[in-house]
Every structure is written in structure tokens, then in C-alpha cells.
Short mmCIF file of C-alpha atoms in Angstrom, two decimals:
data_model
loop_
_atom_site.label_atom_id
_atom_site.label_comp_id
_atom_site.label_asym_id
_atom_site.label_seq_id
_atom_site.Cartn_x
_atom_site.Cartn_y
_atom_site.Cartn_z
CA MET P 23 -32.10 -22.52 -41.23
CA ARG P 24 -32.02 -20.06 -38.39
CA SER P 25 -30.54 -16.64 -38.78
CA ALA P 26 -28.42 -14.97 -36.17
CA PRO P 27 -30.22 -12.47 -34.01
CA THR P 28 -29.89 -8.88 -35.12
CA PRO P 29 -28.12 -6.85 -32.47
CA GLU P 30 -29.95 -3.92 -30.95
CA PRO P 31 -28.81 -0.56 -32.28
CA SER P 32 -26.35 1.13 -29.99
CA ILE P 33 -27.14 4.44 -28.37
CA ARG P 34 -23.44 5.18 -27.96
CA ARG P 35 -21.83 7.76 -30.23
CA THR P 36 -19.63 6.25 -32.90
CA ASP P 37 -18.32 9.48 -34.38
CA ARG P 38 -16.04 10.20 -31.43
CA HIS P 39 -12.47 9.25 -32.28
CA ALA P 40 -10.60 11.53 -29.90
CA PRO P 41 -10.84 12.19 -26.18
CA PRO P 42 -13.69 14.56 -25.25
CA GLY P 43 -11.32 17.48 -24.49
CA ALA P 44 -9.64 17.19 -27.87
CA HIS P 45 -12.84 18.12 -29.74
CA ARG P 46 -13.00 21.42 -27.94
CA THR P 47 -9.39 22.21 -28.86
CA THR P 48 -9.83 21.01 -32.44
CA ALA P 49 -12.88 23.24 -32.81
CA LEU P 50 -10.92 26.06 -31.23
CA LEU P 51 -8.14 25.72 -33.78
CA ALA P 52 -10.27 24.87 -36.80
CA GLY P 53 -8.17 24.49 -39.92
CA LEU P 54 -4.95 23.71 -38.06
CA ASP P 55 -4.66 20.25 -39.56
CA GLY P 56 -5.28 21.63 -43.05
CA VAL P 57 -1.94 23.44 -43.13
CA PRO P 58 0.90 21.40 -44.69
CA TRP P 59 3.18 21.95 -41.67
CA SER P 60 5.69 19.24 -42.60
CA ASP P 61 6.21 20.93 -45.99
CA ILE P 62 7.16 24.31 -44.55
CA GLN P 63 10.08 25.40 -42.38
CA ASP P 64 10.50 26.92 -38.96
CA SER P 65 13.82 27.75 -37.29
CA THR P 66 14.42 24.07 -36.42
CA GLY P 67 13.67 22.66 -39.88
CA SER P 68 10.26 21.09 -40.46
CA ALA P 69 7.35 23.00 -38.91
CA ALA P 70 5.52 19.73 -38.11
CA ALA P 71 5.64 20.43 -34.34
CA ILE P 72 3.74 23.72 -34.57
CA PRO P 73 0.22 22.20 -34.32
CA ARG P 74 1.19 20.34 -31.15
CA LEU P 75 2.57 23.54 -29.62
CA LEU P 76 -0.51 25.56 -30.55
CA ARG P 77 -2.73 22.92 -28.96
CA LYS P 78 -0.67 23.06 -25.77
CA VAL P 79 -1.04 26.83 -25.69
CA ALA P 80 -4.79 26.45 -26.23
CA ARG P 81 -5.54 23.84 -23.60
CA GLY P 82 -2.57 23.68 -21.27
CA ASP P 83 -2.38 24.95 -17.73
CA ALA P 84 -0.53 28.26 -17.35
CA GLU P 85 2.93 26.68 -17.05
CA THR P 86 2.44 24.28 -19.97
CA ALA P 87 0.96 27.01 -22.17
CA ARG P 88 3.81 29.44 -21.46
CA ALA P 89 6.44 26.80 -22.13
CA ALA P 90 4.75 25.83 -25.41
CA LEU P 91 4.47 29.48 -26.42
CA GLY P 92 8.17 29.97 -25.64
CA ASP P 93 9.07 27.04 -27.89
CA LEU P 94 6.70 28.31 -30.57
CA ARG P 95 8.29 31.77 -30.37
CA LYS P 96 11.75 30.28 -30.97
CA ARG P 97 10.42 28.44 -34.01
CA ILE P 98 8.52 31.27 -35.74
CA CYS P 99 10.06 34.52 -34.47
CA GLN P 100 13.49 33.65 -33.19
CA TYR P 101 15.19 36.30 -31.05
CA GLY P 102 11.98 38.32 -31.31
CA PHE P 103 12.72 39.55 -34.84
CA VAL P 104 13.69 36.70 -37.20
CA VAL P 105 10.61 35.18 -38.82
CA GLU P 106 10.50 31.92 -40.71
CA GLN P 107 8.51 30.39 -43.55
CA ALA P 108 5.96 28.93 -41.08
CA THR P 109 5.30 32.25 -39.33
CA ALA P 110 2.57 33.55 -41.64
CA ALA P 111 0.70 30.24 -41.44
CA THR P 112 0.85 30.35 -37.63
CA VAL P 113 -0.39 33.94 -37.21
CA PRO P 114 -4.16 33.32 -37.69
CA PHE P 115 -4.06 30.71 -34.93
CA LEU P 116 -2.21 33.11 -32.64
CA TRP P 117 -4.89 35.74 -33.25
CA GLU P 118 -7.56 33.17 -32.45
CA LEU P 119 -5.86 32.16 -29.20
CA ALA P 120 -5.38 35.80 -28.16
CA GLN P 121 -9.16 36.27 -28.35
CA ARG P 122 -9.99 33.31 -26.08
CA PRO P 123 -10.36 34.10 -22.35
CA GLN P 124 -9.54 30.50 -21.38
CA VAL P 125 -6.02 30.81 -22.85
CA SER P 126 -3.67 31.68 -20.01
CA CYS P 127 -0.87 33.49 -21.88
CA ARG P 128 -2.87 35.88 -24.06
CA ALA P 129 -0.73 38.94 -23.35
CA GLN P 130 2.40 37.04 -24.40
CA ILE P 131 0.66 35.92 -27.60
CA ILE P 132 -0.19 39.55 -28.37
CA GLN P 133 3.44 40.52 -27.73
CA LEU P 134 4.54 37.79 -30.15
CA LEU P 135 2.15 39.19 -32.77
CA LYS P 136 3.73 42.62 -32.20
CA ASN P 137 7.22 41.16 -32.68
CA ILE P 138 6.12 39.55 -35.93
CA ALA P 139 4.54 42.82 -37.12
CA ASP P 140 7.79 44.65 -36.32
CA ALA P 141 10.06 42.08 -38.03
CA ARG P 142 12.26 43.54 -40.73
CA GLN P 143 15.48 41.58 -40.24
CA TRP P 144 15.51 39.97 -43.67
CA GLU P 145 14.26 43.07 -45.44
CA THR P 146 17.02 45.15 -43.86
CA THR P 147 19.64 42.54 -44.76
CA ALA P 148 18.37 42.44 -48.37
CA THR P 149 18.93 46.18 -48.64
CA ALA P 150 22.64 45.59 -48.08
CA TYR P 151 22.74 42.25 -49.90
CA PRO P 152 20.16 42.29 -52.73
CA LYS P 153 21.24 38.81 -53.88
CA LEU P 154 19.26 37.51 -50.90
CA LEU P 155 16.12 38.21 -52.95
CA ASN P 156 17.25 35.77 -55.62
CA HIS P 157 17.40 32.72 -53.34
CA ARG P 158 14.89 29.96 -53.93
CA GLU P 159 13.87 30.25 -50.28
CA ASN P 160 13.11 33.94 -49.97
CA PRO P 161 13.09 35.00 -46.31
CA VAL P 162 12.14 38.56 -47.29
CA ALA P 163 8.89 37.20 -48.75
CA TRP P 164 8.32 35.16 -45.57
CA GLU P 165 8.76 38.29 -43.48
CA ARG P 166 6.38 40.32 -45.61
CA ALA P 167 3.79 37.52 -45.58
CA ALA P 168 4.04 37.27 -41.79
CA ARG P 169 3.53 41.03 -41.33
CA GLN P 170 0.59 40.91 -43.74
CA ALA P 171 -0.93 38.01 -41.80
CA VAL P 172 -0.82 40.05 -38.59
CA ARG P 173 -2.42 43.05 -40.32
CA ALA P 174 -5.11 40.91 -41.94
CA ARG P 175 -6.54 39.96 -38.53
CA ARG P 176 -6.19 43.30 -36.78
CA ASP P 177 -9.97 43.69 -36.53
CA GLY P 178 -9.65 41.65 -33.32
CA LEU P 179 -7.68 44.45 -31.68
CA GLU P 180 -10.72 46.49 -30.73
CA ARG P 181 -12.00 43.71 -28.50
CA LEU P 182 -8.58 43.17 -26.92
CA LEU P 183 -8.19 46.88 -26.21
CA ALA P 184 -11.47 46.80 -24.28
CA GLU P 185 -10.31 43.99 -21.95
CA ASP P 186 -10.23 44.58 -18.20
CA ASP P 187 -6.85 42.86 -17.89
CA THR P 188 -4.19 45.61 -17.88
CA GLU P 189 -1.48 43.31 -19.23
CA ILE P 190 -3.63 42.42 -22.25
CA MET P 191 -4.63 46.07 -22.74
CA ARG P 192 -0.97 47.18 -22.63
CA ALA P 193 0.18 44.51 -25.09
CA SER P 194 -2.77 45.31 -27.37
CA THR P 195 -1.98 49.02 -27.26
CA GLU P 196 1.63 48.30 -28.29
CA LEU P 197 0.43 46.08 -31.13
CA ALA P 198 -2.03 48.74 -32.27
CA ARG P 199 0.80 51.30 -32.36
CA THR P 200 2.94 48.95 -34.42
CA LEU P 201 0.09 48.40 -36.86
CA GLY P 202 -0.71 52.10 -37.00
CA ASP P 203 -4.26 51.59 -35.70
#
């Protein structure tokens, strides 16, 4: 009985499941897929769209990145001062994108981080209506967690303050003032 010929081993990579550009973005936003986005809320309901928006900010051309950041802003820091449950989980990725020279809207990302650090809408409301603190979904805790997330990554500010880009330097200076650095 004859056996079938053994095929020659392939020299092609078999570990590549995504387009070549996607690996760069995935590496850029390491840990993004580990966040249970569909289990947490943004201003529209489920935060499941946040990874897609962050990836567009990371790899999109200037127009695409700005549009994605605008949509992201509405979802995690609506009106520039109302944070959501998903905000704190999004902040580390915003810090990462603000550090990357290839990201086209870095100054706007830094401004968003400043808005999040300034957010006290729910805390102020809870002062007048303490029953807000007793809700199962506690927006005051979300707000505090979001501010803490911005503070936890502030070591990246020094590098941003040293940038040659005046728009990035200005936004970084405002963020540093907000954080008290």
C-alpha cells in the first residue's frame, strides 16, 4: 500500500489572523479587548462601541480620528463634564494615545482627559440630593473612578509638556493645572 506524499512544510506565517495593520493597532492598545465593554455603560447604553472608536482614533487619518474622538467624547464625557461608567476604563487608552506621535488628535485627547479630571457633575448633584448615592448604579463612584484613572497615569505629563507642538503643550499645561502638578 502506498502512502500519500507528505506535503512540504510551509514557510508562510500561520499565526496571522488579522490584516497586517491591525497588529500594530492591537499592540498599540494592548489590553483593550480584555475590558468587558458590553457589560458596562456609556451615555448611549452598552459601551461595546468604545474599542472600535479607540482603534479609529489610533489608526485613522486626521478626519476619521477626530470624528471617532468626538463620538467617544459624547459617550464617556458628555457635554464635557458628565462622565459615565465606561469612562474610567477608557482613560488608560486615552493616555496611551496621547503619548503616540502618530495619533493625529493628541491635543484633543489631552483636553478630554482634562475634562474628565475636572468632572464633578454627579458629586455636586449628590450634595443636593444625597439619595443619589444609594442607587445601584452610582454615578458619583463612576466620576471619582474616572478622575482617579486620569491621576494614576499623570506621569506621562512630563513628556507631553516637553513636546514641540504648542497645541499639545498648551493642552498638557491645562491638564497639569487641573491635576495640581
